[in-house]
Structure formats: C-alpha cells, structure tokens
Short mmCIF file of C-alpha atoms in Angstrom, two decimals:
data_model
loop_
_atom_site.label_atom_id
_atom_site.label_comp_id
_atom_site.label_asym_id
_atom_site.label_seq_id
_atom_site.Cartn_x
_atom_site.Cartn_y
_atom_site.Cartn_z
CA MET A 1 23.52 -5.66 0.54
CA TYR A 2 22.87 -3.14 3.30
CA SER A 3 21.74 -2.94 6.89
CA ARG A 4 18.56 -0.93 7.35
CA THR A 5 17.91 1.30 10.33
CA LYS A 6 15.90 -0.48 12.98
CA GLY A 7 12.24 0.38 12.62
CA ALA A 8 9.74 0.33 9.83
CA ASP A 9 11.97 1.69 7.08
CA THR A 10 11.74 -0.27 3.84
CA PHE A 11 13.08 0.45 0.38
CA GLY A 12 11.56 0.29 -3.08
CA VAL A 13 12.70 0.55 -6.69
CA SER A 14 12.53 4.16 -7.92
CA GLY A 15 12.61 3.26 -11.62
CA LYS A 16 15.52 5.65 -12.10
CA LEU A 17 19.08 4.95 -13.14
CA TRP A 18 22.07 7.04 -12.09
CA ARG A 19 25.64 6.35 -13.14
CA GLU A 20 24.35 3.21 -14.87
CA ALA A 21 23.04 1.72 -11.65
CA LEU A 22 19.81 1.19 -9.71
CA VAL A 23 18.39 4.03 -7.64
CA MET A 24 16.35 3.01 -4.59
CA TYR A 25 13.98 5.09 -2.48
CA ASP A 26 13.02 4.78 1.15
CA ARG A 27 9.28 4.66 1.77
CA GLU A 28 9.40 6.92 4.82
CA THR A 29 10.94 10.04 3.25
CA ASP A 30 11.08 9.22 -0.48
CA THR A 31 14.80 9.98 -0.43
CA LEU A 32 16.72 8.57 -3.41
CA TRP A 33 19.66 6.25 -2.67
CA SER A 34 22.29 4.95 -5.05
CA GLN A 35 22.80 1.21 -4.98
CA ILE A 36 26.52 0.93 -5.59
CA ASP A 37 27.79 3.09 -2.75
CA GLY A 38 24.64 3.21 -0.58
CA ARG A 39 24.54 7.00 -0.49
CA ALA A 40 21.44 9.22 -0.25
CA ILE A 41 21.69 11.45 -3.33
CA ARG A 42 18.44 13.45 -3.22
CA GLY A 43 15.82 14.13 -0.55
CA ASP A 44 15.58 14.62 3.21
CA ARG A 45 18.30 12.12 3.99
CA LYS A 46 20.78 13.38 1.39
CA GLY A 47 24.33 12.83 2.55
CA GLN A 48 23.53 9.81 4.72
CA ARG A 49 25.07 6.48 3.87
CA LEU A 50 23.85 2.90 4.39
CA GLU A 51 26.05 0.42 6.20
CA VAL A 52 27.16 -2.44 3.97
CA TYR A 53 26.24 -5.92 5.19
CA PRO A 54 28.80 -8.50 3.99
CA SER A 55 27.45 -10.88 1.36
CA VAL A 56 28.88 -13.18 -1.26
CA MET A 57 27.85 -14.38 -4.71
CA MET A 58 28.33 -17.92 -5.91
CA THR A 59 26.35 -20.68 -7.60
CA TRP A 60 23.59 -22.46 -5.67
CA LYS A 61 25.60 -25.69 -5.88
CA GLU A 62 28.62 -24.10 -4.18
CA TRP A 63 26.50 -22.30 -1.56
CA VAL A 64 24.43 -25.29 -0.45
CA LYS A 65 27.60 -27.40 -0.22
CA ARG A 66 28.92 -24.93 2.36
CA TYR A 67 25.60 -24.24 4.10
CA PRO A 68 23.34 -27.31 3.84
CA GLU A 69 21.04 -25.75 6.49
CA THR A 70 20.60 -22.55 4.47
CA GLN A 71 17.27 -20.81 4.12
CA VAL A 72 16.23 -19.88 0.58
CA LEU A 73 13.90 -17.19 -0.72
CA ALA A 74 10.76 -19.01 -1.90
CA LYS A 75 9.79 -18.62 -5.55
CA ASP A 76 6.48 -17.84 -7.15
CA GLU A 77 5.41 -19.56 -10.38
CA ARG A 78 7.15 -17.09 -12.68
CA ALA A 79 10.46 -17.32 -10.84
CA ARG A 80 10.22 -21.12 -10.84
CA ARG A 81 10.02 -21.19 -14.63
CA MET A 82 13.21 -19.15 -15.08
CA THR A 83 16.28 -20.99 -16.32
CA GLN A 84 18.47 -17.94 -16.82
CA SER A 85 18.64 -14.23 -16.08
CA VAL A 86 15.99 -12.12 -17.84
CA TYR A 87 18.96 -9.92 -18.76
CA ALA A 88 20.94 -12.80 -20.30
CA ASP A 89 20.95 -11.18 -23.75
CA TYR A 90 22.14 -7.94 -22.24
CA PHE A 91 24.93 -9.67 -20.32
CA GLN A 92 26.11 -11.39 -23.48
CA ASP A 93 26.05 -8.26 -25.62
CA GLY A 94 29.36 -6.53 -24.92
CA GLY A 95 28.26 -3.40 -26.78
CA LYS A 96 25.36 -2.47 -24.53
CA ILE A 97 26.15 -0.84 -21.24
CA GLY A 98 23.42 0.54 -19.03
CA VAL A 99 21.69 3.26 -20.99
CA ARG A 100 24.85 4.25 -22.86
CA LYS A 101 26.12 2.59 -26.01
CA SER A 102 29.79 2.46 -25.12
CA ILE A 103 32.38 4.01 -22.90
CA PRO A 104 35.46 3.96 -25.11
CA GLU A 105 37.42 6.53 -23.10
CA LEU A 106 37.22 4.59 -19.88
CA GLN A 107 37.97 1.36 -21.70
CA LYS A 108 41.09 2.88 -23.18
CA GLU A 109 42.17 4.06 -19.76
CA THR A 110 41.63 0.71 -18.02
CA GLY A 111 42.26 -1.73 -20.87
CA LEU A 112 39.24 -3.75 -19.71
CA ALA A 113 36.52 -5.32 -21.84
CA SER A 114 33.15 -3.64 -21.44
CA LYS A 115 31.33 -6.39 -19.52
CA GLU A 116 34.21 -7.46 -17.37
CA LYS A 117 33.44 -8.44 -13.77
CA LEU A 118 35.41 -6.97 -10.93
CA LEU A 119 35.63 -7.40 -7.17
CA GLY A 120 35.25 -3.90 -5.74
CA LEU A 121 36.45 -3.01 -2.24
CA SER A 122 36.25 0.32 -0.48
CA HIS A 123 37.16 1.46 3.02
CA ASP A 124 37.48 5.03 4.29
CA THR A 125 38.65 6.94 1.21
CA ASP A 126 40.51 4.07 -0.43
CA ALA A 127 39.14 1.75 -3.13
CA ILE A 128 40.59 -1.22 -4.99
CA GLY A 129 39.23 -3.11 -7.98
CA LEU A 130 40.33 -6.59 -8.96
CA PRO A 131 39.20 -7.55 -12.48
CA PHE A 132 38.36 -11.25 -12.77
CA SER A 133 40.33 -11.56 -16.04
CA ARG A 134 43.51 -10.51 -14.23
CA LEU A 135 42.81 -12.80 -11.26
CA LYS A 136 42.87 -15.92 -13.43
CA GLY A 137 45.70 -18.14 -12.15
CA HIS A 138 45.89 -16.12 -8.90
CA PRO A 139 43.61 -17.83 -6.35
CA VAL A 140 45.14 -15.83 -3.49
CA VAL A 141 46.23 -12.18 -3.59
CA HIS A 142 47.67 -10.06 -0.80
CA ALA A 143 47.10 -6.31 -0.93
CA GLN A 144 46.51 -3.24 1.24
CA LEU A 145 43.26 -1.34 1.67
CA ALA A 146 43.35 1.93 3.62
CA GLU A 147 46.85 0.86 4.67
CA ARG A 148 45.62 -2.37 6.26
CA PRO A 149 46.64 -5.79 4.94
CA ILE A 150 43.94 -7.76 3.15
CA VAL A 151 43.75 -11.10 1.38
CA ILE A 152 41.61 -11.80 -1.66
CA ALA A 153 40.51 -15.30 -2.67
CA PHE A 154 39.49 -15.92 -6.27
CA ASP A 155 37.57 -19.12 -6.94
CA GLU A 156 37.58 -19.57 -10.68
CA ALA A 157 35.31 -22.62 -10.55
CA ALA A 158 32.64 -20.75 -8.56
CA ASP A 159 33.26 -17.59 -10.64
CA THR A 160 33.48 -15.42 -7.55
CA ALA A 161 35.95 -13.65 -5.28
CA ARG A 162 35.97 -12.55 -1.65
CA ALA A 163 38.23 -10.39 0.49
CA PHE A 164 39.15 -10.55 4.18
CA TRP A 165 41.20 -8.48 6.59
CA ALA A 166 44.58 -10.21 6.97
CA GLY A 167 45.86 -9.34 10.45
CA THR A 168 47.15 -5.84 11.21
CA ALA A 169 49.72 -3.53 9.65
CA GLU A 170 52.15 -4.57 12.42
CA ALA A 171 51.36 -8.28 12.16
CA PRO A 172 50.03 -9.14 8.68
CA ARG A 173 48.97 -12.72 8.00
CA THR A 174 49.89 -14.49 4.80
CA PHE A 175 47.92 -17.26 3.14
CA THR A 176 48.32 -19.88 0.48
CA ALA A 177 45.47 -21.33 -1.59
CA ARG A 178 44.47 -24.98 -1.53
CA ARG A 179 41.86 -26.65 -3.68
CA SER A 180 39.77 -29.40 -2.08
CA ASP A 181 36.52 -31.25 -2.74
CA ALA A 182 34.84 -28.74 -0.42
CA GLY A 183 36.02 -25.84 -2.59
CA LEU A 184 38.88 -23.34 -2.45
CA GLN A 185 40.58 -22.96 0.94
CA LEU A 186 42.98 -20.43 2.46
CA VAL A 187 45.82 -21.83 4.56
CA SER A 188 47.91 -19.87 7.09
CA GLY A 189 50.16 -22.03 9.27
CA ASP A 190 47.89 -24.63 10.95
CA ASP A 191 44.76 -22.68 10.16
CA VAL A 192 42.56 -23.64 7.21
CA TYR A 193 39.62 -21.50 6.08
CA ASP A 194 36.86 -21.74 3.51
CA ALA A 195 38.03 -19.15 1.00
CA LEU A 196 34.57 -17.79 0.18
CA THR A 197 33.00 -17.61 3.64
CA GLY A 198 36.05 -17.16 5.91
CA ARG A 199 34.86 -19.95 8.20
CA ARG A 200 37.68 -21.73 10.03
CA LEU A 201 37.79 -25.43 9.13
CA GLU A 202 41.00 -26.41 10.98
CA GLY A 203 43.34 -24.85 13.56
CA GLU A 204 42.89 -22.44 16.47
CA GLY A 205 43.37 -19.09 14.71
CA PRO A 206 40.80 -16.29 14.53
CA GLU A 207 37.92 -16.44 12.05
CA LEU A 208 38.47 -14.36 8.92
CA ALA A 209 36.50 -11.10 8.85
CA PRO A 210 35.04 -10.50 5.38
CA LEU A 211 35.35 -7.03 3.89
CA PRO A 212 32.25 -5.45 2.45
CA SER A 213 32.71 -6.04 -1.24
CA GLN A 214 30.78 -6.14 -4.48
CA VAL A 215 31.11 -8.17 -7.60
CA SER A 216 29.95 -5.83 -10.35
CA TYR A 217 30.76 -4.77 -13.86
CA TRP A 218 33.90 -2.71 -13.64
CA TYR A 219 32.36 0.40 -15.25
CA ALA A 220 29.59 0.54 -12.66
CA TRP A 221 32.09 0.33 -9.82
CA TYR A 222 34.40 2.79 -11.56
CA SER A 223 31.75 5.44 -12.03
CA PHE A 224 31.17 5.50 -8.26
CA PHE A 225 34.78 5.08 -7.20
CA PRO A 226 36.79 6.86 -9.92
CA ARG A 227 39.91 6.83 -7.74
CA THR A 228 39.84 3.03 -7.62
CA ARG A 229 43.27 1.44 -7.74
CA LEU A 230 43.07 -1.34 -10.30
CA TRP A 231 45.00 -4.46 -9.37
CA SER A 232 47.29 -6.31 -11.76
CA PRO A 233 49.52 -9.35 -11.11
CA GLU A 234 52.62 -7.41 -12.14
CA ALA A 235 52.15 -4.19 -10.21
CA GLY A 236 49.65 -4.99 -7.44
CA ALA A 237 47.10 -2.24 -6.79
CA VAL A 238 48.80 0.98 -7.78
CA LYS A 239 47.71 4.54 -7.07
CA LYS A 240 45.93 6.26 -9.92
CA ARG A 241 48.31 8.65 -11.66
CA MET B 1 43.06 34.29 -37.54
CA ARG B 2 41.76 36.17 -34.59
CA HIS B 3 38.19 35.70 -35.74
CA ARG B 4 38.54 31.98 -36.21
CA ARG B 5 39.79 31.52 -32.70
CA LEU B 6 36.77 33.35 -31.40
CA LEU B 7 34.24 31.67 -33.62
CA VAL B 8 34.96 28.06 -32.80
CA PRO B 9 34.26 28.14 -29.07
CA THR B 10 31.22 30.35 -29.57
CA ALA B 11 29.68 27.86 -31.98
CA ALA B 12 30.48 24.99 -29.65
CA LEU B 13 28.83 26.77 -26.76
CA TRP B 14 25.73 27.49 -28.80
CA LEU B 15 25.41 23.89 -29.91
CA ALA B 16 25.79 22.66 -26.37
CA THR B 17 23.15 24.97 -24.94
CA ALA B 18 20.72 25.14 -27.86
CA PRO B 19 18.50 22.18 -26.92
CA PHE B 20 17.90 23.70 -23.49
CA ALA B 21 17.26 27.16 -24.90
CA PHE B 22 14.51 25.72 -27.10
CA GLY B 23 13.12 23.65 -24.25
CA GLN B 24 13.45 20.35 -26.05
CA ILE B 25 15.36 18.44 -23.39
CA ALA B 26 14.90 18.70 -19.66
CA GLU B 27 17.88 16.88 -18.29
CA ASP B 28 17.75 16.03 -14.61
CA ARG B 29 21.18 15.85 -13.07
CA ILE B 30 22.60 14.91 -9.68
CA GLU B 31 26.22 15.87 -8.99
CA GLY B 32 26.66 16.58 -12.68
CA ASP B 33 25.47 13.16 -13.85
CA VAL B 34 22.14 12.58 -15.54
CA ILE B 35 19.53 10.68 -13.56
CA HIS B 36 17.47 8.72 -16.09
CA HIS B 37 13.76 8.27 -15.40
CA VAL B 38 13.31 4.84 -16.95
CA LEU B 39 10.25 3.27 -15.30
CA PRO B 40 7.49 4.40 -12.93
CA LYS B 41 8.22 3.96 -9.25
CA ASP B 42 7.55 0.39 -8.01
CA ARG B 43 7.01 -0.95 -11.55
CA ILE B 44 9.69 -3.39 -10.46
CA PRO B 45 8.17 -4.59 -7.19
CA ALA B 46 10.52 -4.97 -4.23
CA ILE B 47 9.80 -7.93 -1.93
CA ASP B 48 8.66 -6.73 1.50
CA GLU B 49 7.60 -9.94 3.17
CA PRO B 50 10.01 -12.58 1.96
CA GLN B 51 8.96 -16.20 2.42
CA LEU B 52 11.90 -18.44 3.25
CA VAL B 53 12.11 -22.20 2.84
CA LEU B 54 14.70 -24.78 3.89
CA ALA B 55 17.35 -26.03 1.49
CA ARG B 56 15.72 -29.47 1.20
CA ASP B 57 12.49 -27.84 0.00
CA ALA B 58 14.37 -25.50 -2.35
CA VAL B 59 16.11 -28.30 -4.26
CA GLU B 60 13.07 -28.67 -6.56
CA PHE B 61 13.26 -25.05 -7.75
CA MET B 62 16.97 -24.20 -7.55
CA ARG B 63 19.43 -25.17 -10.29
CA ASP B 64 23.07 -26.06 -9.71
CA ASP B 65 24.41 -23.21 -11.85
CA GLU B 66 21.97 -20.60 -10.54
CA PRO B 67 23.84 -17.64 -9.04
CA VAL B 68 22.82 -16.70 -5.50
CA ILE B 69 23.62 -13.89 -3.11
CA GLY B 70 24.49 -15.52 0.20
CA VAL B 71 24.47 -13.94 3.64
CA VAL B 72 25.06 -15.20 7.17
CA GLY B 73 23.16 -13.70 10.12
CA PRO B 74 24.54 -12.71 13.54
CA ASP B 75 23.44 -16.11 14.93
CA GLY B 76 25.12 -18.03 12.08
CA GLN B 77 21.94 -18.63 10.08
CA ALA B 78 22.74 -18.79 6.35
CA ARG B 79 20.29 -17.41 3.82
CA CYS B 80 20.41 -17.05 0.04
CA TYR B 81 18.57 -15.27 -2.76
CA SER B 82 18.56 -16.33 -6.41
CA ALA B 83 20.00 -13.63 -8.67
CA TRP B 84 17.62 -14.68 -11.47
CA GLN B 85 14.70 -14.14 -9.14
CA LEU B 86 16.18 -10.81 -7.99
CA ASP B 87 16.12 -9.63 -11.62
CA LEU B 88 12.32 -9.40 -11.16
CA HIS B 89 12.46 -7.51 -7.85
CA GLU B 90 15.86 -5.80 -7.44
CA ILE B 91 15.30 -5.32 -3.69
CA VAL B 92 14.32 -7.64 -0.82
CA ASN B 93 13.55 -6.07 2.57
CA ASP B 94 14.43 -8.77 5.08
CA ARG B 95 15.62 -9.16 8.68
CA PHE B 96 17.61 -11.41 10.99
CA GLY B 97 15.62 -11.14 14.24
CA ASP B 98 15.59 -7.42 15.03
CA GLN B 99 18.38 -6.62 12.54
CA PRO B 100 16.77 -5.39 9.32
CA TYR B 101 18.75 -5.51 6.10
CA MET B 102 18.07 -5.39 2.42
CA VAL B 103 19.37 -7.33 -0.50
CA THR B 104 19.92 -5.14 -3.55
CA TRP B 105 20.60 -6.37 -7.05
#
C-alpha cells in the first residue's frame, strides 16, 4: 500500500515478476516499480521510492467489527462468485514458490517452511521479520527497529500482526496483551488500545502510530531485505551474522 | 594434477556461458536478478475508478473469513479491499480526498 504523488499518476500491472514479486509500472513514464519495497527499478524514475501508506490485513469479520462504518470496494459479478483465492491451490502447495521450484539454501539458513507468513518491518536501513509460526503464544512482542522501541501485536485468531512505535529510546512504553470480545487489545497502564488498529479505547495516552509493515511470504520479504533480522522468542531479533 | 585444476573451472565457465553464446536464452536482469516477462502489460487489469459501497450494502457479497486489506484515511474514514478480489486486479488506484494512494497485492 503506497501513497501516490498528487496529480494524475496511476499505476498498472506490468506482467513481469522480479524477485518473485509483482512489478508495477506508472502510466506517465512507464517506469517499472517493485511492489515489495516500492522502488523504481528501471526507467526515468529509477532510484525513486514510493512512500508506504500504513494498512492492515485481517478477515472481513474482524475488520467490520472494528469499523462498522467502513467503505468496501464494490464487486462485479465474477468477484461476487468467488469463495476463495484464485491462487488457493498455489498457497496450499508448499513446493511451488513464485516461478522457482524451491529455495532450499534460504530455507536451510532460516529454518522456515517455504510458505510461511511473516510480518516484515523496515525503517531507514534496518529490517526485522517476525515469522507467524514463531509468534504463536506471543501476542505481544517488544523489539527495536532502527534503534527505536516498537511493539508488535500478533492476533492468532485474526491470523494477522501489526507493529507500532512504542515511545522513544529514552522513554519506551511497555504493553501487555488482553483478549476481549472486541478482539486483541494492548494495555499500557490505564491506556487500552485495539491491537490491530492502534485506536485508543480507554485512557488518556497518545494514539499508537502504526509502522509501515507487510504480511508476506518470508522468502519474498527476504529477497528484498536480505539483511532482515529474524525474530525468535529466545533471542529476539538478532543481527545477521 | 596441474591440468585438472585448470580444466574444471574452464569447463564450468563454458557451460555457464554457452546458452548465451548460441543465442538460445536472452535473460533480462535488473541488479543481477532475472526479471521474468510472464504476461502482457495490463493483462491483469488494475482498477482505476474504484466504486465503494457502505458496509451494510457489502454484507451480501462479503464472507466472514474473507481476507481484506484495511486502511484508514486522514479524516478517519475506514476502507477495505477484498484480497480475493485483488487477485484479479493486483492494483487499485484510489484516493482519500486529494491524497492519492494505491493498494497493491
């Protein structure tokens, strides 16, 4: 999810894949842009980068519970008939990855299954990845990104995760997780927040600022951010080598 | 012994470059990684003029377990896009007032 420059600039699907991910083009200059890191990789705008607009993935049921006034993209007849992803077979086949058959070397290095989902975070030159399999049983995680404290909420029921800035290096905030009928919540002192949107539900504290993040397959994230620090419950997010 | 040491890398180099020498494969690379030309441009049509409906009108076509990408605008307006539907389009060019953004999938 990206901001576009103000004006008439729109983007289309180039039909190309690079590093196992979608390549977009802008209709004004035909420059090619990679989806994962929002970078112009070929054309007049090469070197420019799109600004990430914070977004979150969850099920419709969880989303509409939080935002009953939400707007929804209207569906045409074909979309209305869909009851699953057109790529459902692909998602369920652990052996197929993008256009490659397998990536055994990377798998050996990370110890992750091929279709494992990960919450990817990047800021300045730092990047962290939190694999969903390792987050199980850890609804709230504290970590550092670019030397600033962050908090990550993992909602197993909604099968999604979100990250927020957690105060400053001098005054970090700590949170505990609380499950309620309204979904997972983050609690810090008297302040209670929705863990997936950062909205304050109780207390007087500041709203939580979401970090630009992506839920993607770990290999896609990894191929764009090879210096990603992978998080584990035992070691936190450690530097690579 | 000396010959063997020389032969192995030479053969490897030949094998690696042979397909190009014979013009069989034209690999297009960016920053060392192959860019695969899979489909014609716009074969997957991006959505340029998204039609939005209210949640109460979406109930008939949204399913509880359907994954959505959710976003909140500068004025607090929430908006969501079905990931199943995005499989067919990959990109939605949308805006909150004068702030354009795009959803990519």
